Short mmCIF file of C-alpha atoms and ligand atoms in Angstrom, two decimals:
data_model
loop_
_atom_site.label_atom_id
_atom_site.label_comp_id
_atom_site.label_asym_id
_atom_site.label_seq_id
_atom_site.Cartn_x
_atom_site.Cartn_y
_atom_site.Cartn_z
CA MET K 1 88.07 34.86 -82.21
CA SER K 2 84.34 35.34 -81.78
CA GLY K 3 81.96 32.40 -82.00
CA PRO K 4 79.59 31.46 -84.82
CA VAL K 5 76.63 33.65 -85.78
CA VAL K 6 73.42 31.84 -86.73
CA ARG K 7 69.87 32.87 -87.37
CA PHE K 8 66.35 31.45 -87.28
CA ALA K 9 64.32 33.23 -89.94
CA PRO K 10 60.60 32.51 -89.77
CA SER K 11 58.00 34.50 -91.67
CA PRO K 12 55.48 35.87 -89.18
CA THR K 13 52.56 34.71 -91.29
CA GLY K 14 51.35 32.06 -88.85
CA LEU K 15 52.22 30.15 -85.70
CA ILE K 16 55.35 28.02 -85.58
CA HIS K 17 55.10 24.25 -85.15
CA ILE K 18 57.44 21.65 -83.74
CA GLY K 19 59.18 21.36 -87.13
CA ASN K 20 60.02 25.07 -87.06
CA ALA K 21 61.10 24.65 -83.45
CA ARG K 22 63.57 22.01 -84.66
CA THR K 23 65.27 24.61 -86.86
CA ALA K 24 65.13 27.25 -84.13
CA LEU K 25 66.59 24.93 -81.48
CA LEU K 26 69.30 23.51 -83.73
CA ASN K 27 70.44 27.07 -84.37
CA ALA K 28 70.07 28.45 -80.86
CA LEU K 29 71.47 25.46 -78.98
CA TRP K 30 74.34 24.94 -81.36
CA ALA K 31 75.25 28.63 -80.93
CA ARG K 32 75.00 28.20 -77.16
CA LYS K 33 77.26 25.15 -77.25
CA ASN K 34 79.83 27.04 -79.31
CA GLY K 35 79.69 30.40 -77.54
CA GLY K 36 78.03 31.95 -80.59
CA THR K 37 75.28 34.44 -81.34
CA PHE K 38 71.68 33.54 -82.16
CA ILE K 39 69.65 36.00 -84.20
CA LEU K 40 65.89 35.83 -84.58
CA ARG K 41 65.25 37.32 -88.00
CA LEU K 42 61.64 37.94 -88.89
CA ASP K 43 61.28 37.47 -92.65
CA ASP K 44 58.40 39.89 -92.96
CA THR K 45 58.80 41.30 -96.46
CA ASP K 46 55.35 39.95 -97.35
CA ARG K 47 53.47 42.88 -95.84
CA ALA K 48 50.04 41.50 -96.70
CA ARG K 49 50.52 38.21 -94.87
CA SER K 50 52.89 39.19 -92.06
CA GLU K 51 51.17 40.08 -88.80
CA GLU K 52 52.47 41.54 -85.57
CA ARG K 53 50.52 39.02 -83.50
CA PHE K 54 52.43 36.19 -85.19
CA ALA K 55 55.77 37.95 -84.60
CA GLU K 56 54.82 38.20 -80.91
CA ALA K 57 53.64 34.57 -80.83
CA ILE K 58 56.97 33.40 -82.30
CA LYS K 59 58.90 35.29 -79.62
CA ALA K 60 56.64 33.89 -76.89
CA ASP K 61 57.03 30.34 -78.23
CA LEU K 62 60.83 30.64 -78.35
CA SER K 63 60.86 32.02 -74.85
CA TRP K 64 58.71 29.13 -73.60
CA LEU K 65 61.18 26.72 -75.22
CA GLY K 66 63.93 28.48 -73.26
CA ILE K 67 65.53 30.35 -76.15
CA ALA K 68 66.39 34.02 -75.82
CA PRO K 69 67.64 35.54 -79.08
CA ASP K 70 70.79 37.65 -78.74
CA ARG K 71 69.39 39.95 -81.42
CA ILE K 72 66.05 40.41 -83.15
CA LYS K 73 65.94 41.76 -86.70
CA ARG K 74 63.17 42.42 -89.17
CA GLN K 75 63.47 42.42 -92.92
CA SER K 76 60.79 45.12 -93.16
CA ALA K 77 63.24 47.54 -91.54
CA ARG K 78 65.92 46.87 -94.15
CA MET K 79 64.26 47.78 -97.44
CA THR K 80 66.88 50.41 -98.30
CA ARG K 81 69.62 47.80 -98.17
CA TYR K 82 67.69 45.57 -100.58
CA GLU K 83 67.15 48.51 -102.94
CA GLU K 84 70.84 49.39 -102.85
CA THR K 85 71.72 45.78 -103.56
CA LEU K 86 69.33 45.56 -106.49
CA ALA K 87 70.88 48.72 -107.94
CA LYS K 88 74.35 47.22 -107.55
CA LEU K 89 73.28 43.97 -109.22
CA ARG K 90 71.72 45.94 -112.09
CA GLU K 91 75.02 47.71 -112.60
CA LEU K 92 76.78 44.38 -112.62
CA GLY K 93 74.27 43.01 -115.12
CA ARG K 94 73.24 40.30 -112.68
CA VAL K 95 69.53 41.13 -112.54
CA TYR K 96 67.16 41.67 -115.42
CA ALA K 97 63.67 43.01 -115.87
CA CYS K 98 60.83 40.63 -116.72
CA TYR K 99 57.26 41.33 -117.74
CA GLU K 100 55.62 37.93 -118.17
CA THR K 101 52.42 37.42 -116.21
CA GLU K 102 51.81 34.37 -114.02
CA GLU K 103 49.53 32.93 -116.71
CA GLU K 104 52.17 33.34 -119.41
CA LEU K 105 54.77 31.67 -117.20
CA ASP K 106 52.38 28.89 -116.39
CA ARG K 107 51.76 28.20 -120.09
CA LYS K 108 55.51 28.10 -120.71
CA ARG K 109 56.01 25.64 -117.86
CA LYS K 110 53.29 23.37 -119.20
CA ARG K 111 54.82 23.40 -122.68
CA GLN K 112 58.25 22.52 -121.26
CA LEU K 113 56.84 19.72 -119.14
CA GLY K 114 54.92 18.45 -122.19
CA ARG K 115 58.23 18.21 -124.04
CA GLY K 116 59.85 16.41 -121.14
CA LEU K 117 62.03 19.41 -120.24
CA PRO K 118 62.66 20.78 -116.74
CA PRO K 119 60.27 23.71 -116.19
CA ALA K 120 63.04 26.28 -115.65
CA TYR K 121 62.48 29.87 -116.81
CA ASP K 122 63.69 30.20 -120.42
CA ARG K 123 65.23 33.68 -119.99
CA ALA K 124 63.04 35.09 -122.76
CA ALA K 125 63.14 38.48 -121.01
CA LEU K 126 66.90 38.65 -121.51
CA ALA K 127 66.36 38.72 -125.28
CA MET K 128 63.95 41.67 -125.15
CA SER K 129 64.84 44.88 -126.93
CA ASP K 130 64.35 48.36 -125.52
CA ASP K 131 61.32 48.64 -127.79
CA ASP K 132 59.79 45.46 -126.36
CA ARG K 133 60.26 46.86 -122.87
CA ALA K 134 58.80 50.23 -123.83
CA LYS K 135 55.78 48.46 -125.29
CA PHE K 136 55.12 46.58 -122.04
CA GLU K 137 55.57 49.76 -120.01
CA SER K 138 53.12 51.60 -122.26
CA GLU K 139 50.58 48.82 -121.57
CA GLY K 140 50.99 49.69 -117.90
CA ARG K 141 53.07 46.61 -117.06
CA LYS K 142 55.77 47.10 -114.47
CA PRO K 143 58.91 44.96 -114.44
CA TYR K 144 59.85 42.46 -111.81
CA TRP K 145 63.46 41.40 -111.41
CA ARG K 146 65.23 38.10 -111.76
CA PHE K 147 68.74 37.29 -110.63
CA LYS K 148 70.80 35.92 -113.55
CA LEU K 149 72.38 32.73 -112.34
CA ASP K 150 75.88 31.98 -113.48
CA HIS K 151 75.25 28.55 -114.97
CA HIS K 152 77.71 26.16 -113.38
CA VAL K 153 77.77 23.31 -110.92
CA ALA K 154 77.38 24.85 -107.47
CA LYS K 155 79.20 22.78 -104.87
CA TRP K 156 79.38 23.04 -101.13
CA ASN K 157 80.31 20.90 -98.20
CA ASP K 158 77.12 20.69 -96.15
CA LEU K 159 77.67 20.06 -92.44
CA VAL K 160 74.77 17.59 -92.43
CA ARG K 161 74.76 16.10 -95.90
CA GLY K 162 78.39 16.31 -96.98
CA GLU K 163 79.33 17.26 -100.54
CA ILE K 164 76.36 18.65 -102.50
CA ALA K 165 76.51 19.59 -106.19
CA ILE K 166 73.67 21.27 -108.10
CA ASP K 167 73.78 22.39 -111.71
CA THR K 168 72.33 25.90 -111.61
CA ALA K 169 71.48 25.62 -115.33
CA SER K 170 68.62 23.39 -114.21
CA LEU K 171 67.15 26.19 -112.07
CA SER K 172 64.98 29.19 -112.91
CA ASP K 173 66.63 32.53 -112.40
CA PRO K 174 65.03 33.46 -109.08
CA VAL K 175 62.69 36.44 -108.90
CA VAL K 176 64.18 38.79 -106.29
CA CYS K 177 61.81 41.78 -106.44
CA ARG K 178 58.15 41.79 -107.48
CA ALA K 179 56.53 44.33 -109.81
CA ASP K 180 54.94 46.03 -106.78
CA GLY K 181 58.42 46.56 -105.28
CA THR K 182 58.11 43.88 -102.58
CA TRP K 183 61.15 41.71 -101.94
CA LEU K 184 61.42 38.00 -102.17
CA TYR K 185 63.16 36.05 -99.53
CA SER K 186 66.08 34.69 -101.59
CA LEU K 187 68.04 37.89 -102.19
CA ALA K 188 66.87 39.67 -99.02
CA SER K 189 68.14 36.72 -97.02
CA VAL K 190 71.57 36.87 -98.66
CA VAL K 191 71.85 40.62 -98.00
CA ASP K 192 70.93 40.01 -94.35
CA ASP K 193 73.30 37.11 -93.94
CA ILE K 194 76.13 39.29 -95.30
CA ASP K 195 75.26 42.37 -93.22
CA MET K 196 74.62 40.39 -90.04
CA LYS K 197 77.85 38.44 -90.51
CA VAL K 198 76.04 35.12 -90.33
CA THR K 199 78.66 32.37 -90.33
CA HIS K 200 76.39 29.30 -90.46
CA VAL K 201 73.00 28.87 -92.11
CA VAL K 202 71.19 26.00 -90.42
CA ARG K 203 67.84 25.31 -92.05
CA GLY K 204 65.59 22.62 -93.46
CA GLU K 205 66.61 20.52 -96.43
CA ASP K 206 63.72 22.02 -98.39
CA HIS K 207 66.10 24.96 -98.95
CA ILE K 208 68.89 22.97 -100.63
CA THR K 209 68.03 24.24 -104.13
CA ASN K 210 67.79 27.81 -102.83
CA THR K 211 71.30 27.42 -101.49
CA ALA K 212 72.71 26.73 -104.96
CA ALA K 213 71.17 30.01 -106.21
CA GLN K 214 72.08 31.94 -103.07
CA LEU K 215 75.74 30.87 -103.24
CA ASP K 216 75.78 32.55 -106.62
CA MET K 217 74.32 35.72 -105.08
CA PHE K 218 76.97 35.80 -102.35
CA ALA K 219 79.62 35.52 -105.06
CA ALA K 220 78.00 38.22 -107.23
CA LEU K 221 78.03 40.55 -104.23
CA GLY K 222 81.68 39.82 -103.54
CA ALA K 223 80.94 38.22 -100.19
CA SER K 224 82.13 34.90 -98.88
CA ALA K 225 79.24 32.54 -98.26
CA PRO K 226 78.39 31.13 -94.83
CA THR K 227 78.71 27.43 -94.11
CA PHE K 228 75.47 25.54 -94.66
CA ALA K 229 73.80 22.75 -92.68
CA HIS K 230 70.51 21.45 -94.10
CA HIS K 231 68.71 19.28 -91.58
CA ASN K 232 66.06 16.70 -92.36
CA LEU K 233 62.45 17.70 -91.77
CA LEU K 234 60.19 16.30 -89.08
CA THR K 235 57.44 14.21 -90.62
CA LEU K 236 54.51 12.22 -89.25
CA PRO K 237 54.76 8.41 -89.01
CA GLY K 238 53.28 7.93 -92.50
CA GLY K 239 55.86 10.35 -93.92
CA GLU K 240 53.40 13.25 -94.27
CA GLY K 241 54.52 16.78 -93.49
CA LEU K 242 53.49 18.41 -90.26
CA SER K 243 51.03 20.81 -91.86
CA LYS K 244 48.44 18.00 -91.81
CA ARG K 245 48.34 18.13 -88.02
CA PHE K 246 49.29 21.76 -87.77
CA GLY K 247 46.63 22.67 -85.23
CA SER K 248 47.79 20.22 -82.60
CA LEU K 249 51.49 20.50 -83.37
CA SER K 250 51.90 24.25 -83.09
CA ILE K 251 54.11 25.18 -80.14
CA GLN K 252 51.18 27.10 -78.71
CA SER K 253 48.90 24.03 -78.73
CA LEU K 254 51.62 21.81 -77.31
CA ARG K 255 52.10 24.30 -74.47
CA GLU K 256 48.36 24.53 -73.86
CA ALA K 257 48.10 20.73 -73.85
CA GLY K 258 50.48 20.72 -70.87
CA HIS K 259 53.60 19.38 -72.54
CA GLU K 260 56.92 20.16 -70.93
CA ALA K 261 59.02 22.59 -72.96
CA LEU K 262 62.10 20.45 -72.39
CA ALA K 263 60.28 17.38 -73.70
CA VAL K 264 59.13 19.20 -76.83
CA ALA K 265 62.69 20.45 -77.32
CA ALA K 266 64.12 16.95 -76.91
CA VAL K 267 61.70 15.47 -79.47
CA ALA K 268 62.33 18.38 -81.85
CA VAL K 269 66.11 18.09 -81.66
CA LEU K 270 66.81 14.37 -81.22
CA THR K 271 64.33 12.83 -83.67
CA GLY K 272 66.00 11.83 -86.93
CA THR K 273 69.50 11.76 -85.45
CA SER K 274 71.67 8.89 -84.30
CA HIS K 275 70.79 9.77 -80.68
CA ALA K 276 67.93 8.06 -78.86
CA VAL K 277 64.92 10.31 -78.32
CA GLU K 278 65.11 10.58 -74.55
CA PRO K 279 64.48 13.26 -71.94
CA ALA K 280 67.14 15.89 -71.44
CA GLU K 281 68.17 17.15 -68.05
CA SER K 282 68.43 20.70 -69.33
CA LEU K 283 68.71 22.68 -72.54
CA ASP K 284 72.46 22.74 -72.03
CA ALA K 285 72.53 18.95 -71.87
CA LEU K 286 70.48 18.88 -75.08
CA ALA K 287 72.80 21.42 -76.68
CA ALA K 288 75.78 19.21 -75.86
CA LYS K 289 74.25 16.47 -78.05
CA ILE K 290 73.89 18.62 -81.14
CA ASP K 291 76.23 17.48 -83.84
CA PHE K 292 75.25 18.16 -87.44
CA GLY K 293 77.14 15.07 -88.53
CA LYS K 294 74.75 12.93 -86.44
CA ILE K 295 71.62 14.14 -88.24
CA SER K 296 70.43 11.40 -90.57
CA HIS K 297 69.87 11.90 -94.27
CA GLY K 298 66.43 10.27 -94.25
CA PRO K 299 63.29 12.01 -92.95
CA ALA K 300 62.96 12.64 -89.22
CA ARG K 301 59.80 10.65 -88.54
CA PHE K 302 58.13 11.14 -85.24
CA ASP K 303 54.91 10.04 -83.63
CA PRO K 304 53.10 12.87 -81.80
CA ALA K 305 52.50 10.30 -79.03
CA ASP K 306 56.27 10.52 -78.34
CA LEU K 307 55.55 13.94 -76.90
CA ASP K 308 53.33 12.45 -74.17
CA VAL K 309 55.92 9.84 -73.33
CA LEU K 310 58.76 12.38 -73.22
CA THR K 311 56.72 14.86 -71.18
CA ALA K 312 56.00 12.17 -68.58
CA LYS K 313 59.62 10.95 -68.54
CA THR K 314 60.88 14.52 -68.26
CA LEU K 315 58.68 15.10 -65.23
CA HIS K 316 59.69 11.82 -63.58
CA ALA K 317 63.31 12.90 -63.71
CA ALA K 318 62.85 16.62 -63.07
CA SER K 319 64.53 18.11 -60.02
CA PHE K 320 62.46 20.32 -57.73
CA ALA K 321 64.54 23.32 -58.78
CA ALA K 322 63.65 22.70 -62.43
CA VAL K 323 59.90 22.88 -61.77
CA ALA K 324 59.67 25.11 -58.69
CA ASP K 325 58.47 28.14 -60.66
CA GLN K 326 55.84 26.21 -62.55
CA LEU K 327 54.63 24.60 -59.31
CA GLY K 328 54.42 28.04 -57.74
CA ALA K 329 52.26 29.23 -60.63
CA LEU K 330 49.95 26.26 -60.04
CA LYS K 331 49.81 27.21 -56.33
CA VAL K 332 51.29 23.86 -55.39
CA GLY K 333 53.12 23.89 -52.05
CA GLY K 334 54.96 21.19 -50.18
CA GLY K 335 58.40 21.99 -51.53
CA GLU K 336 60.84 19.32 -52.59
CA GLN K 337 59.36 16.66 -50.33
CA PHE K 338 56.01 16.90 -52.09
CA TRP K 339 57.59 17.04 -55.55
CA LEU K 340 59.70 13.93 -54.98
CA ALA K 341 56.63 12.13 -53.65
CA VAL K 342 54.44 12.77 -56.68
CA ARG K 343 56.65 13.34 -59.73
CA GLY K 344 56.81 9.66 -60.65
CA ASN K 345 53.04 9.54 -61.05
CA LEU K 346 52.57 12.53 -63.29
CA VAL K 347 51.79 12.52 -66.97
CA LYS K 348 51.36 16.30 -67.07
CA LEU K 349 52.64 18.80 -64.53
CA ALA K 350 49.17 20.22 -63.85
CA GLU K 351 48.27 16.92 -62.16
CA ALA K 352 50.59 17.91 -59.33
CA ALA K 353 47.87 20.37 -58.28
CA GLU K 354 45.40 17.50 -57.82
CA TRP K 355 47.82 15.64 -55.58
CA TRP K 356 48.51 18.81 -53.65
CA GLU K 357 44.78 19.02 -52.95
CA VAL K 358 44.77 15.41 -51.83
CA VAL K 359 47.45 16.05 -49.22
CA SER K 360 46.48 19.55 -48.17
CA ALA K 361 42.73 20.11 -48.56
CA PRO K 362 39.63 18.52 -47.04
CA LEU K 363 38.78 15.30 -48.81
CA ALA K 364 35.63 13.21 -48.59
CA THR K 365 36.81 9.61 -48.35
CA LYS K 366 34.66 6.63 -49.29
CA ILE K 367 35.68 3.73 -47.08
CA ALA K 368 33.84 0.52 -48.02
CA ASP K 369 31.63 -0.93 -45.24
CA ALA K 370 33.81 -4.04 -45.09
CA ASP K 371 36.88 -1.92 -44.38
CA ARG K 372 35.49 0.42 -41.76
CA GLU K 373 36.57 -1.61 -38.77
CA PHE K 374 40.03 -2.21 -40.19
CA CYS K 375 40.52 1.50 -40.87
CA ARG K 376 39.43 2.36 -37.32
CA LEU K 377 41.93 -0.12 -35.97
CA ALA K 378 44.65 1.30 -38.17
CA GLU K 379 43.80 4.77 -36.94
CA THR K 380 44.40 3.78 -33.33
CA LEU K 381 47.82 2.47 -34.32
CA LEU K 382 49.02 5.66 -36.06
CA PRO K 383 52.37 6.58 -34.48
CA GLN K 384 52.41 9.63 -32.25
CA GLU K 385 54.06 12.80 -33.48
CA PRO K 386 56.73 13.92 -34.16
CA TRP K 387 56.88 11.63 -37.16
CA SER K 388 60.16 10.42 -38.51
CA GLU K 389 60.89 9.49 -42.13
CA LYS K 390 60.08 5.93 -41.16
CA VAL K 391 56.53 6.63 -39.99
CA TRP K 392 54.93 4.48 -42.67
CA ASP K 393 57.09 1.45 -41.84
CA GLU K 394 56.50 1.92 -38.12
CA TRP K 395 52.76 2.14 -38.69
CA LEU K 396 52.65 -0.97 -40.88
CA ALA K 397 54.75 -2.88 -38.37
CA ALA K 398 52.14 -2.02 -35.77
CA ILE K 399 49.14 -2.90 -37.98
CA LYS K 400 50.31 -6.19 -39.47
CA PRO K 401 50.40 -8.38 -36.32
CA VAL K 402 46.88 -7.36 -35.24
CA ALA K 403 44.99 -6.86 -38.49
CA ASN K 404 45.24 -10.29 -40.06
CA ARG K 405 45.40 -8.75 -43.54
CA LYS K 406 48.12 -8.58 -46.12
CA GLY K 407 48.77 -7.45 -49.72
CA ARG K 408 46.02 -5.55 -51.48
CA GLU K 409 43.52 -6.22 -48.64
CA LEU K 410 45.83 -4.33 -46.33
CA PHE K 411 47.01 -1.49 -48.57
CA HIS K 412 43.99 -0.73 -50.72
CA PRO K 413 41.64 0.38 -47.92
CA LEU K 414 44.40 2.55 -46.45
CA ARG K 415 44.92 4.18 -49.85
CA ILE K 416 41.19 4.79 -50.30
CA ALA K 417 40.84 6.19 -46.79
CA LEU K 418 43.88 8.45 -47.05
CA THR K 419 43.59 9.66 -50.66
CA ALA K 420 40.14 8.67 -51.99
CA ARG K 421 41.98 7.41 -55.08
CA GLU K 422 42.49 3.91 -56.45
CA ASN K 423 46.07 4.60 -57.48
CA GLY K 424 48.74 7.17 -56.95
CA PRO K 425 52.12 7.94 -55.46
CA GLU K 426 53.50 5.68 -52.74
CA LEU K 427 51.64 6.01 -49.45
CA ARG K 428 55.01 5.91 -47.73
CA ALA K 429 55.75 9.30 -49.29
CA LEU K 430 52.23 10.73 -49.04
CA LEU K 431 51.49 9.94 -45.38
CA PRO K 432 53.99 12.43 -43.92
CA LEU K 433 52.59 15.10 -46.23
CA ILE K 434 49.00 14.37 -45.16
CA GLY K 435 50.00 14.63 -41.49
CA ARG K 436 48.65 12.90 -38.44
CA ALA K 437 45.51 14.96 -37.76
CA ARG K 438 44.18 14.69 -41.30
CA ALA K 439 45.15 11.02 -41.69
CA SER K 440 43.47 10.17 -38.45
CA ALA K 441 40.21 11.92 -39.33
CA ARG K 442 40.15 10.36 -42.81
CA LEU K 443 40.63 6.88 -41.35
CA ARG K 444 37.60 7.55 -39.17
CA GLY K 445 35.66 8.34 -42.37
CA GLU K 446 35.48 12.06 -41.75
CA THR K 447 35.93 14.70 -44.41
CA ALA K 448 39.30 16.19 -43.54
N1 LIG R 501 61.91 32.56 -94.17
C1 LIG R 501 62.56 31.39 -94.67
C2 LIG R 501 61.74 30.18 -94.25
O1 LIG R 501 61.03 30.27 -93.26
C3 LIG R 501 63.94 31.32 -94.09
C4 LIG R 501 64.80 30.27 -94.67
C5 LIG R 501 66.25 30.44 -94.23
O2 LIG R 501 66.54 30.08 -93.09
O3 LIG R 501 67.04 30.96 -94.97
O4 LIG R 501 61.74 29.17 -94.90
#
């Protein structure tokens, strides 16, 4: 038996943010965990708003997050299938032509609301005669098409939310094709899910009502419906949606701000679940934690500051192999020894480049006057090469009996002389990387 087939279906009308990444990762990683297939489906039927640069940006963002779609599909390439389906539904009497303008519909909605009724479409178009239709056509109006819901209580067992029941009589018959012939997402998505043999639809809970209508479309088309999992949406601490902070929470901005992809993925996936939001060792480790039953029913609140914390924690635990490529791109050398020396001090990976400069490039040190003599003394006591792993301990053991200093008075001047920084990684780990010649010159106050 082949594994599950899932899809992430963004509209390429803008950049994706961490909330969209949550949907993408839940799909892709769950498929990975279950030996399934992950489709990136670009919902680009809105030709006016869809742009190629956004389609490219979405692919680049997914790739940065570590997700490679098994297949990429575009709705714009599938118009014939939607037309065929509309024709079939017309034959079956499951779609009907409508002519009301937006203003007319708006007036109807207001009247219904005024009478305390749900603002569902009243199906007036269904009662039109051929003459009525001819009259509209002669005025130059073109029809748009609504899917006629079979009024009943739609029920499904949602993998996140359990049993859901929605009375479709409370819903408007969804518009599936506009008067200008463009397709709306609801039917196009069902046609795609059938043709692409999607087994599980994993998407935000804002689509729950759509699901009730779409289940009816699957049935009308004689297809069995996929299993649904509607996850909670990421919200800001005050409960607001992410659009408020869109600029800084797009995947592109998070990448540019130096966040680790694995940290962004961990925040995106683990927030709003019964798991703690903690760094993941790898995407596979994160995938192993995905369990739709562990996603909570309340909103997935997160503080953007969590991203800084997780990025730092991810770096502190990252193996050299995990970051070697990124370090190479930053022109940071020193291999694993350097990485293990500095990782615990990093908030962002780019800071590794600063520490690489400290250990490998000429540095002007600023030894205080009161420490000059001490640093000179320490310099004379530097162990001879070759240095062992214990060079720092050997050096300190030589300094302590003669220097008459201890604690900060002893360490701080050595740190300033060797790194020109107030704080940083342990000198024990840095000294071997700095090397004897450079350390010696710096202790003498030379730029080296
Ligand atoms: N294009 C839809 C959206 O972005 C897809 C929803 C779905 O996954 O079915 O909301």
